Amino acid sequence: MKLSSLLSAVAFTCIFFAQVNSASCAMYIYPMEVAVGMKGTSQIKVISQDKDVQFIKVNLKKVEQPGTAQEHEQSIYNENASGLVITPEKIALSASSQRLVRLVSIVPPEKETTWRAYFESVNDANFIPLPGSDTNSSKTANVGVNVVWGALIHVAPEKIVTSLKIVDDTGKVSNDGTIRIPINELGVCDESGQCQWKKLSSIVYPDTVVKLHDVSFDKSK
């Protein structure tokens, strides 16, 4: 799923399935998108809306080729986190309470990296597996539905360099800098300096090529 649609899809799922099972959305996270800046630390709140203790598992994944048709996720474990650690990975969340999950970038990456942290409410067997326990069941297994919250994480590079280049006349642009570049507007200007502006909604991540919708370039000008 593309970055632009993940947050709305998760929110819709929670609202919809809350009507099926009130426990499905008995916890949520804030914020849904977070930046780990030059200081190398950030945090996410896990907030309970339940009357009972909840057991939460946290799963960290790295987003490869973000914002492109080739976007995919790679499972990452803290002992091999390539510079990003999330802690704790398991949370016992008391009724109507909140906990902080900390994000630590041990070594700043050469170029900005993008991650997702998934927060899932599970039963106690999944939280602390015991011999003979059913680790495939979840808190909402009785209706076959389990809501997983996904937080988008951006880890800042060691040095910020912005560089956006035209690839060809079909409207493709590449980012050979070290940080993502949002494109909200595109201006076409004549020799007198008068410009016509067009609204866009694209984000070009480092080392990616993106086709801008309904845009073409004349490289001879």
XYZ file of C-alpha atoms in Angstrom:
221
model
C 0.000 0.000 0.000
C 1.324 3.468 -0.872
C 2.280 5.899 1.905
C -0.399 8.380 0.875
C -3.237 5.899 1.421
C -2.041 3.966 4.484
C -3.218 6.348 7.206
C -6.724 6.839 5.801
C -7.109 3.085 5.235
C -6.182 2.282 8.831
C -8.517 4.957 10.191
C -11.417 3.711 8.042
C -10.793 0.111 9.119
C -10.904 1.105 12.774
C -14.121 3.108 12.420
C -15.824 0.358 10.404
C -14.882 -2.580 12.588
C -15.592 -0.706 15.793
C -19.248 -1.307 14.915
C -18.550 -5.054 14.741
C -16.452 -5.399 17.873
C -15.954 -2.573 20.365
C -12.597 -4.036 21.426
C -11.143 -3.642 17.946
C -10.339 0.041 18.418
C -9.890 0.068 22.165
C -6.408 1.485 21.702
C -4.870 3.955 19.290
C -1.527 5.621 18.654
C -0.397 9.237 18.302
C 1.025 10.640 16.146
C 0.451 8.524 13.040
C 3.474 10.087 11.337
C 6.667 11.001 13.164
C 10.135 12.307 12.328
C 13.328 11.193 14.021
C 15.392 14.365 13.682
C 19.045 15.272 14.070
C 18.940 14.514 17.808
C 18.198 10.903 16.899
C 15.167 10.351 19.129
C 11.385 10.560 18.973
C 8.378 8.851 20.516
C 4.884 7.513 19.856
C 2.061 7.349 22.402
C -0.040 4.203 22.746
C -3.358 5.155 24.333
C -5.937 2.817 25.855
C -9.690 3.331 25.580
C -10.460 -0.050 27.131
C -11.643 -1.026 30.591
C -9.272 -3.995 30.677
C -5.546 -4.557 30.356
C -4.409 -4.854 26.740
C -1.338 -6.607 25.404
C 0.328 -4.804 22.501
C 3.020 -6.135 20.164
C 5.120 -3.708 18.100
C 6.581 -4.743 14.744
C 9.077 -2.543 12.888
C 9.440 -2.638 9.094
C 11.583 -0.650 6.697
C 9.909 0.854 3.618
C 11.936 0.301 0.452
C 11.387 2.445 -2.666
C 8.735 4.585 -0.875
C 6.231 6.488 -2.979
C 6.845 4.384 -6.114
C 5.145 1.434 -7.792
C 7.970 -0.735 -6.420
C 7.286 0.210 -2.802
C 7.550 -2.722 -0.396
C 8.345 -3.424 3.238
C 11.168 -5.389 4.812
C 10.916 -6.872 8.294
C 13.515 -5.473 10.666
C 14.470 -6.680 14.127
C 16.011 -4.518 16.821
C 19.210 -6.551 16.908
C 19.642 -5.831 13.183
C 17.837 -2.516 12.912
C 20.358 -0.755 10.656
C 20.422 2.267 12.921
C 16.778 2.451 14.148
C 15.601 0.853 17.379
C 12.060 0.844 18.770
C 11.439 0.061 22.431
C 9.576 -1.556 24.064
C 8.402 -4.140 21.548
C 5.792 -5.529 23.944
C 3.453 -3.438 26.091
C 1.011 -4.369 28.844
C -1.356 -1.401 28.622
C -3.468 -0.766 31.718
C -7.085 0.335 31.400
C -7.483 3.967 30.266
C -3.734 4.566 30.416
C -1.018 5.476 27.942
C 2.561 4.378 27.298
C 5.446 5.889 25.364
C 7.261 3.915 22.704
C 10.694 5.365 21.997
C 12.445 5.574 18.647
C 16.225 5.843 18.607
C 18.424 6.313 15.556
C 21.760 4.920 16.727
C 23.754 6.041 13.687
C 22.260 8.714 11.360
C 21.789 7.253 7.870
C 23.607 8.696 4.879
C 20.195 9.305 3.278
C 16.765 9.649 4.876
C 15.099 6.314 5.575
C 11.394 5.525 5.940
C 9.864 2.981 8.307
C 6.521 1.728 9.625
C 5.862 0.596 13.168
C 2.810 -1.656 13.513
C 0.921 -1.833 16.815
C -1.310 -4.878 17.313
C -3.510 -5.820 20.251
C -3.005 -9.526 21.022
C -4.068 -12.026 23.668
C -1.811 -13.087 26.530
C -0.769 -16.284 24.703
C 0.636 -14.193 21.872
C 2.200 -11.718 24.287
C 4.084 -14.337 26.338
C 3.905 -17.640 24.410
C 3.608 -20.741 26.586
C 4.071 -24.398 25.566
C 0.910 -25.626 23.875
C -0.638 -22.143 23.607
C -2.375 -20.942 20.437
C -0.108 -18.116 19.281
C -2.133 -17.562 16.124
C -5.166 -16.171 17.929
C -5.715 -12.493 18.632
C -7.885 -10.434 20.928
C -10.497 -10.065 18.188
C -10.300 -13.604 16.819
C -13.902 -14.267 17.815
C -15.067 -12.208 14.821
C -12.019 -12.801 12.606
C -10.995 -9.151 12.715
C -7.935 -7.516 14.249
C -7.080 -3.850 13.780
C -3.399 -2.997 13.430
C -2.256 0.617 13.682
C 0.674 1.633 11.488
C 2.833 4.683 12.263
C 4.964 6.177 9.499
C 8.507 7.084 10.600
C 11.059 9.280 8.811
C 14.687 9.134 9.990
C 16.710 12.234 9.130
C 20.065 11.857 7.355
C 23.420 12.878 8.780
C 23.660 15.735 6.262
C 20.731 17.347 4.423
C 21.185 17.801 0.676
C 18.253 18.699 -1.608
C 18.540 17.807 -5.291
C 15.644 17.244 -7.693
C 16.288 16.615 -11.389
C 14.220 16.140 -14.547
C 14.690 12.624 -15.935
C 12.947 12.948 -19.290
C 10.149 14.783 -21.087
C 7.435 12.424 -19.792
C 7.224 14.189 -16.427
C 9.590 11.965 -14.460
C 11.785 13.522 -11.780
C 14.519 11.975 -9.646
C 15.787 12.774 -6.173
C 19.547 12.295 -5.848
C 19.720 14.239 -2.598
C 19.560 12.890 0.940
C 16.036 13.919 2.042
C 12.497 13.583 0.670
C 11.094 16.493 -1.330
C 7.339 17.239 -1.393
C 5.992 18.765 -4.611
C 2.787 20.720 -4.029
C 2.781 23.064 -7.037
C 4.383 23.322 -10.459
C 4.785 26.667 -12.216
C 5.093 27.201 -15.971
C 6.616 30.636 -16.562
C 7.089 32.683 -19.727
C 9.986 35.014 -20.551
C 8.294 37.939 -18.812
C 8.137 36.015 -15.553
C 4.385 35.395 -15.626
C 3.633 31.929 -14.268
C 0.718 29.544 -14.374
C 0.599 27.308 -11.334
C -0.729 23.772 -11.159
C -1.548 21.938 -7.936
C 0.300 18.657 -7.420
C 0.594 16.135 -4.618
C 3.796 14.117 -4.840
C 6.680 13.223 -2.566
C 9.993 12.192 -4.097
C 12.163 10.163 -1.742
C 15.968 9.833 -2.022
C 17.161 7.521 -4.821
C 13.690 7.253 -6.373
C 12.119 8.344 -9.659
C 8.508 9.573 -9.699
C 6.198 10.378 -12.609
C 4.320 13.633 -11.971
C 0.672 13.255 -12.935
C -0.378 15.099 -16.089
C 3.024 16.786 -16.456
C 5.545 16.812 -19.299
C 8.802 18.703 -19.749
C 10.504 20.299 -22.733
C 14.208 19.848 -21.990
C 15.154 22.093 -24.914
C 13.905 25.165 -23.034
